[in-house]
Amino acid sequence: AQSVTQPDIHITVSEGASLELRCNYSYGATPYLFWYVQSPGQGLQLLLKYFSGDTLVQGIKGFEAEFKRSQSSFNLRKPSVHWSDAAEYFCALRGGNYQLIWGAGTKLIIKP
Amino acid sequence: DAGVIQSPRHEVTEMGQEVTLRCKPISGHNSLFWYRQTMMRGLELLIYFNNNVPIDDSGMPEDRFSAKMPNASFSTLKIQPSEPRDSAVYFCASLGPAYEQYFGPGTRLTVT
């Protein structure tokens, strides 16, 4: 079955510290994977996507993600977080008929 | 491009009233998705259209909900009659060329 798991509901990091948000997927073929960010009261914004090629993908706002087929993972990273990065982050997998299969989201809290 | 446009941004209505939410997808995008987001259930896909044709409406909660896409640049989601449990943020998204979805800012619906 196709699924996306984000094991961390909340993560707290200090401003300026590095960040890694976990995402694991289950899919039979080469997946199309996405990370989205949702700031409070806002819509979902696409951070980055992977569907082939280089397994390290660069996105907007200084984020990157690494696709690891052997671990069925697509973790999101940022070397140094800013207070404005506080938001909810969603990992998603393209399912059938162009639909996205969504993870439950990880809420990022930034400590000053 | 202006991105996906939704209106209204906020809607407050009384139980039993009809509510119509509107969406204009990004020009050239052939698929459109309606989602509902609540704290309890997270992000739920309600219905999606491809080339103006509804493909999967299995997420529509009940007959009170209906959606139309009369042309490639406009879609509506209607709730009639509305109930307090319909209170949520409703998002529209259109599908880009690499299967990524672009979201509108959402409509926050409150049914009293």
CSV table of C-alpha atoms in Angstrom, one decimal:
chain,number,residue,atom,x,y,z
A,1,ALA,CA,0.0,0.0,0.0
A,2,GLN,CA,1.1,3.5,-0.7
A,3,SER,CA,1.7,5.6,2.4
A,4,VAL,CA,3.7,8.5,3.9
A,5,THR,CA,4.8,8.6,7.5
A,6,GLN,CA,6.1,11.6,9.3
A,7,PRO,CA,7.1,10.1,12.7
A,8,ASP,CA,7.5,13.4,14.5
A,9,ILE,CA,4.4,15.4,15.3
A,10,HIS,CA,6.3,18.3,16.9
A,11,ILE,CA,10.0,19.3,16.7
A,12,THR,CA,11.6,22.1,18.7
A,13,VAL,CA,14.9,23.6,17.6
A,14,SER,CA,16.8,26.7,18.6
A,15,GLU,CA,17.1,29.5,16.2
A,16,GLY,CA,20.3,29.0,14.2
A,17,ALA,CA,20.5,25.3,14.8
A,18,SER,CA,20.3,22.7,12.1
A,19,LEU,CA,17.0,20.9,11.3
A,20,GLU,CA,16.1,17.5,9.9
A,21,LEU,CA,12.5,16.5,9.5
A,22,ARG,CA,11.8,12.8,8.7
A,23,CYS,CA,9.6,11.3,6.1
A,24,ASN,CA,9.3,7.7,5.2
A,25,TYR,CA,7.2,6.4,2.3
A,26,SER,CA,5.9,3.1,1.0
A,27,TYR,CA,5.6,2.8,-2.8
A,28,GLY,CA,6.3,0.1,-5.3
A,29,ALA,CA,8.0,2.1,-8.0
A,30,THR,CA,10.2,5.2,-8.2
A,31,PRO,CA,8.2,7.8,-6.2
A,32,TYR,CA,7.5,11.4,-6.9
A,33,LEU,CA,8.0,13.1,-3.5
A,34,PHE,CA,7.3,16.5,-2.3
A,35,TRP,CA,7.7,18.7,0.8
A,36,TYR,CA,5.3,21.5,1.5
A,37,VAL,CA,5.2,24.1,4.2
A,38,GLN,CA,2.2,25.7,5.8
A,39,SER,CA,2.6,28.9,7.9
A,40,PRO,CA,-0.1,29.7,10.4
A,41,GLY,CA,-3.2,30.9,8.6
A,42,GLN,CA,-1.7,30.3,5.2
A,43,GLY,CA,-2.0,27.8,2.3
A,44,LEU,CA,0.5,25.1,1.5
A,45,GLN,CA,3.6,26.2,-0.3
A,46,LEU,CA,5.8,23.8,-2.3
A,47,LEU,CA,9.3,23.7,-0.9
A,48,LEU,CA,10.9,21.1,-3.2
A,49,LYS,CA,10.2,18.0,-5.2
A,50,TYR,CA,12.0,14.8,-6.3
A,51,PHE,CA,11.2,12.4,-9.1
A,52,SER,CA,14.4,11.4,-10.7
A,53,GLY,CA,18.1,12.3,-11.0
A,54,ASP,CA,20.2,13.7,-8.3
A,55,THR,CA,19.0,12.4,-4.9
A,56,LEU,CA,19.9,15.6,-3.1
A,57,VAL,CA,17.3,18.2,-4.0
A,58,GLN,CA,17.5,21.9,-3.4
A,59,GLY,CA,14.4,23.9,-2.6
A,60,ILE,CA,13.3,27.3,-1.7
A,61,LYS,CA,14.0,29.1,1.6
A,62,GLY,CA,17.3,27.3,2.0
A,63,PHE,CA,15.8,23.8,2.4
A,64,GLU,CA,17.1,20.6,0.9
A,65,ALA,CA,16.0,17.0,0.9
A,66,GLU,CA,17.7,13.8,0.3
A,67,PHE,CA,16.0,10.8,-1.3
A,68,LYS,CA,17.3,7.5,0.0
A,69,ARG,CA,15.7,4.5,-1.8
A,70,SER,CA,17.3,1.9,0.5
A,71,GLN,CA,15.7,3.6,3.5
A,72,SER,CA,12.5,4.6,1.8
A,73,SER,CA,13.1,8.1,3.2
A,74,PHE,CA,13.0,11.7,2.0
A,75,ASN,CA,14.2,13.8,4.9
A,76,LEU,CA,14.1,17.6,4.8
A,77,ARG,CA,17.0,19.5,6.1
A,78,LYS,CA,18.1,23.1,6.7
A,79,PRO,CA,21.6,24.0,8.1
A,80,SER,CA,20.4,27.0,10.2
A,81,VAL,CA,16.8,27.7,11.0
A,82,HIS,CA,15.3,31.2,11.4
A,83,TRP,CA,12.3,32.1,13.5
A,84,SER,CA,10.3,32.6,10.3
A,85,ASP,CA,10.7,28.8,9.6
A,86,ALA,CA,8.2,28.0,12.4
A,87,ALA,CA,5.4,26.3,10.5
A,88,GLU,CA,3.9,22.9,9.7
A,89,TYR,CA,5.7,20.8,7.2
A,90,PHE,CA,4.1,18.1,5.1
A,91,CYS,CA,5.7,15.3,3.1
A,92,ALA,CA,3.7,14.0,0.2
A,93,LEU,CA,3.9,11.2,-2.3
A,94,ARG,CA,2.3,11.1,-5.7
A,95,GLY,CA,-0.3,8.3,-5.8
A,96,GLY,CA,-2.5,7.2,-8.6
A,97,ASN,CA,-4.5,9.6,-10.8
A,98,TYR,CA,-2.1,12.5,-9.8
A,99,GLN,CA,-3.4,12.5,-6.2
A,100,LEU,CA,-1.0,13.2,-3.4
A,101,ILE,CA,-0.7,10.9,-0.4
A,102,TRP,CA,0.0,13.1,2.6
A,103,GLY,CA,1.9,12.6,5.7
A,104,ALA,CA,0.3,13.9,9.0
A,105,GLY,CA,2.7,16.8,9.2
A,106,THR,CA,5.4,17.9,11.6
A,107,LYS,CA,5.0,21.2,13.5
A,108,LEU,CA,8.3,23.0,13.8
A,109,ILE,CA,8.7,25.2,16.9
A,110,ILE,CA,11.7,27.6,17.0
A,111,LYS,CA,13.2,28.5,20.4
A,112,PRO,CA,14.7,32.0,20.6
B,1,ASP,CA,1.2,34.3,-12.7
B,2,ALA,CA,-1.1,35.2,-9.9
B,3,GLY,CA,-1.2,31.7,-8.5
B,4,VAL,CA,-4.4,29.9,-7.5
B,5,ILE,CA,-7.1,32.3,-6.5
B,6,GLN,CA,-9.8,31.5,-4.0
B,7,SER,CA,-12.7,33.6,-2.8
B,8,PRO,CA,-14.0,34.5,-0.4
B,9,ARG,CA,-11.1,34.2,2.1
B,10,HIS,CA,-13.4,34.1,5.0
B,11,GLU,CA,-17.0,33.1,5.2
B,12,VAL,CA,-19.3,33.1,8.2
B,13,THR,CA,-22.7,31.8,7.8
B,14,GLU,CA,-25.6,30.3,9.8
B,15,MET,CA,-26.5,26.7,9.8
B,16,GLY,CA,-28.8,25.8,7.0
B,17,GLN,CA,-27.6,28.5,4.6
B,18,GLU,CA,-26.0,27.7,1.2
B,19,VAL,CA,-22.3,28.4,0.9
B,20,THR,CA,-20.4,28.7,-2.4
B,21,LEU,CA,-16.6,28.7,-2.5
B,22,ARG,CA,-14.8,29.7,-5.7
B,23,CYS,CA,-11.5,28.8,-7.2
B,24,LYS,CA,-9.5,30.0,-10.2
B,25,PRO,CA,-6.6,27.6,-11.0
B,26,ILE,CA,-3.3,28.6,-12.6
B,27,SER,CA,-3.7,29.1,-16.3
B,28,GLY,CA,-2.7,26.0,-18.3
B,29,HIS,CA,-3.1,23.6,-15.4
B,30,ASN,CA,-5.5,20.8,-16.4
B,31,SER,CA,-6.3,19.3,-13.0
B,32,LEU,CA,-7.9,20.8,-10.0
B,33,PHE,CA,-8.3,19.6,-6.4
B,34,TRP,CA,-10.5,20.6,-3.5
B,35,TYR,CA,-9.3,19.9,0.0
B,36,ARG,CA,-10.7,20.4,3.5
B,37,GLN,CA,-8.4,20.9,6.5
B,38,THR,CA,-9.4,20.6,10.1
B,39,MET,CA,-7.5,20.1,13.3
B,40,MET,CA,-9.2,16.8,13.9
B,41,ARG,CA,-8.9,15.2,10.5
B,42,GLY,CA,-6.0,17.1,8.9
B,43,LEU,CA,-6.0,17.6,5.1
B,44,GLU,CA,-8.7,15.6,3.3
B,45,LEU,CA,-9.1,15.4,-0.5
B,46,LEU,CA,-12.7,16.1,-1.4
B,47,ILE,CA,-12.8,15.9,-5.2
B,48,TYR,CA,-10.6,16.4,-8.1
B,49,PHE,CA,-11.1,17.3,-11.7
B,50,ASN,CA,-9.1,16.6,-14.8
B,51,ASN,CA,-9.9,18.6,-17.9
B,52,ASN,CA,-13.0,19.9,-16.2
B,53,VAL,CA,-14.4,16.4,-15.6
B,54,PRO,CA,-14.8,15.1,-12.0
B,55,ILE,CA,-12.5,12.0,-11.7
B,56,ASP,CA,-12.8,11.1,-8.1
B,57,ASP,CA,-15.4,12.5,-5.7
B,58,SER,CA,-15.1,9.7,-3.1
B,59,GLY,CA,-13.9,12.2,-0.5
B,60,MET,CA,-17.1,14.4,-0.7
B,61,PRO,CA,-18.6,13.9,2.8
B,62,GLU,CA,-22.3,13.7,1.7
B,63,ASP,CA,-24.9,14.9,-0.7
B,64,ARG,CA,-24.8,18.3,0.8
B,65,PHE,CA,-21.6,18.9,-0.9
B,66,SER,CA,-21.3,19.4,-4.7
B,67,ALA,CA,-18.6,20.7,-7.0
B,68,LYS,CA,-18.5,21.9,-10.5
B,69,MET,CA,-15.9,23.0,-13.0
B,70,PRO,CA,-17.7,24.6,-15.9
B,71,ASN,CA,-14.5,25.7,-17.6
B,72,ALA,CA,-10.8,25.4,-17.3
B,73,SER,CA,-10.5,28.6,-15.3
B,74,PHE,CA,-13.2,28.3,-12.7
B,75,SER,CA,-14.5,25.8,-10.1
B,76,THR,CA,-17.0,26.0,-7.3
B,77,LEU,CA,-17.6,24.0,-4.2
B,78,LYS,CA,-21.1,24.3,-2.8
B,79,ILE,CA,-22.5,23.2,0.6
B,80,GLN,CA,-26.3,23.2,0.9
B,81,PRO,CA,-27.4,23.2,3.6
B,82,SER,CA,-24.4,24.0,5.7
B,83,GLU,CA,-23.8,22.6,9.2
B,84,PRO,CA,-21.5,23.6,12.0
B,85,ARG,CA,-19.4,20.5,11.4
B,86,ASP,CA,-18.6,21.9,8.0
B,87,SER,CA,-16.5,24.6,9.6
B,88,ALA,CA,-13.0,24.2,8.2
B,89,VAL,CA,-10.4,25.7,5.8
B,90,TYR,CA,-11.1,24.7,2.2
B,91,PHE,CA,-8.3,24.7,-0.2
B,92,CYS,CA,-8.2,24.5,-3.9
B,93,ALA,CA,-5.0,23.3,-5.7
B,94,SER,CA,-4.0,23.0,-9.4
B,95,LEU,CA,-1.6,20.5,-10.8
B,96,GLY,CA,1.7,21.6,-12.3
B,97,PRO,CA,3.7,19.8,-15.0
B,98,ALA,CA,5.8,17.7,-12.6
B,99,TYR,CA,2.7,16.6,-10.7
B,100,GLU,CA,3.3,19.2,-8.0
B,101,GLN,CA,0.1,20.8,-6.6
B,102,TYR,CA,-0.1,24.6,-6.2
B,103,PHE,CA,-2.4,25.6,-3.4
B,104,GLY,CA,-4.6,28.7,-3.1
B,105,PRO,CA,-4.7,30.7,0.2
B,106,GLY,CA,-7.8,28.9,1.3
B,107,THR,CA,-11.3,29.9,2.5
B,108,ARG,CA,-11.9,29.7,6.2
B,109,LEU,CA,-15.5,28.7,6.7
B,110,THR,CA,-17.4,29.1,9.9
B,111,VAL,CA,-20.9,27.8,10.3
B,112,THR,CA,-22.7,29.0,13.4
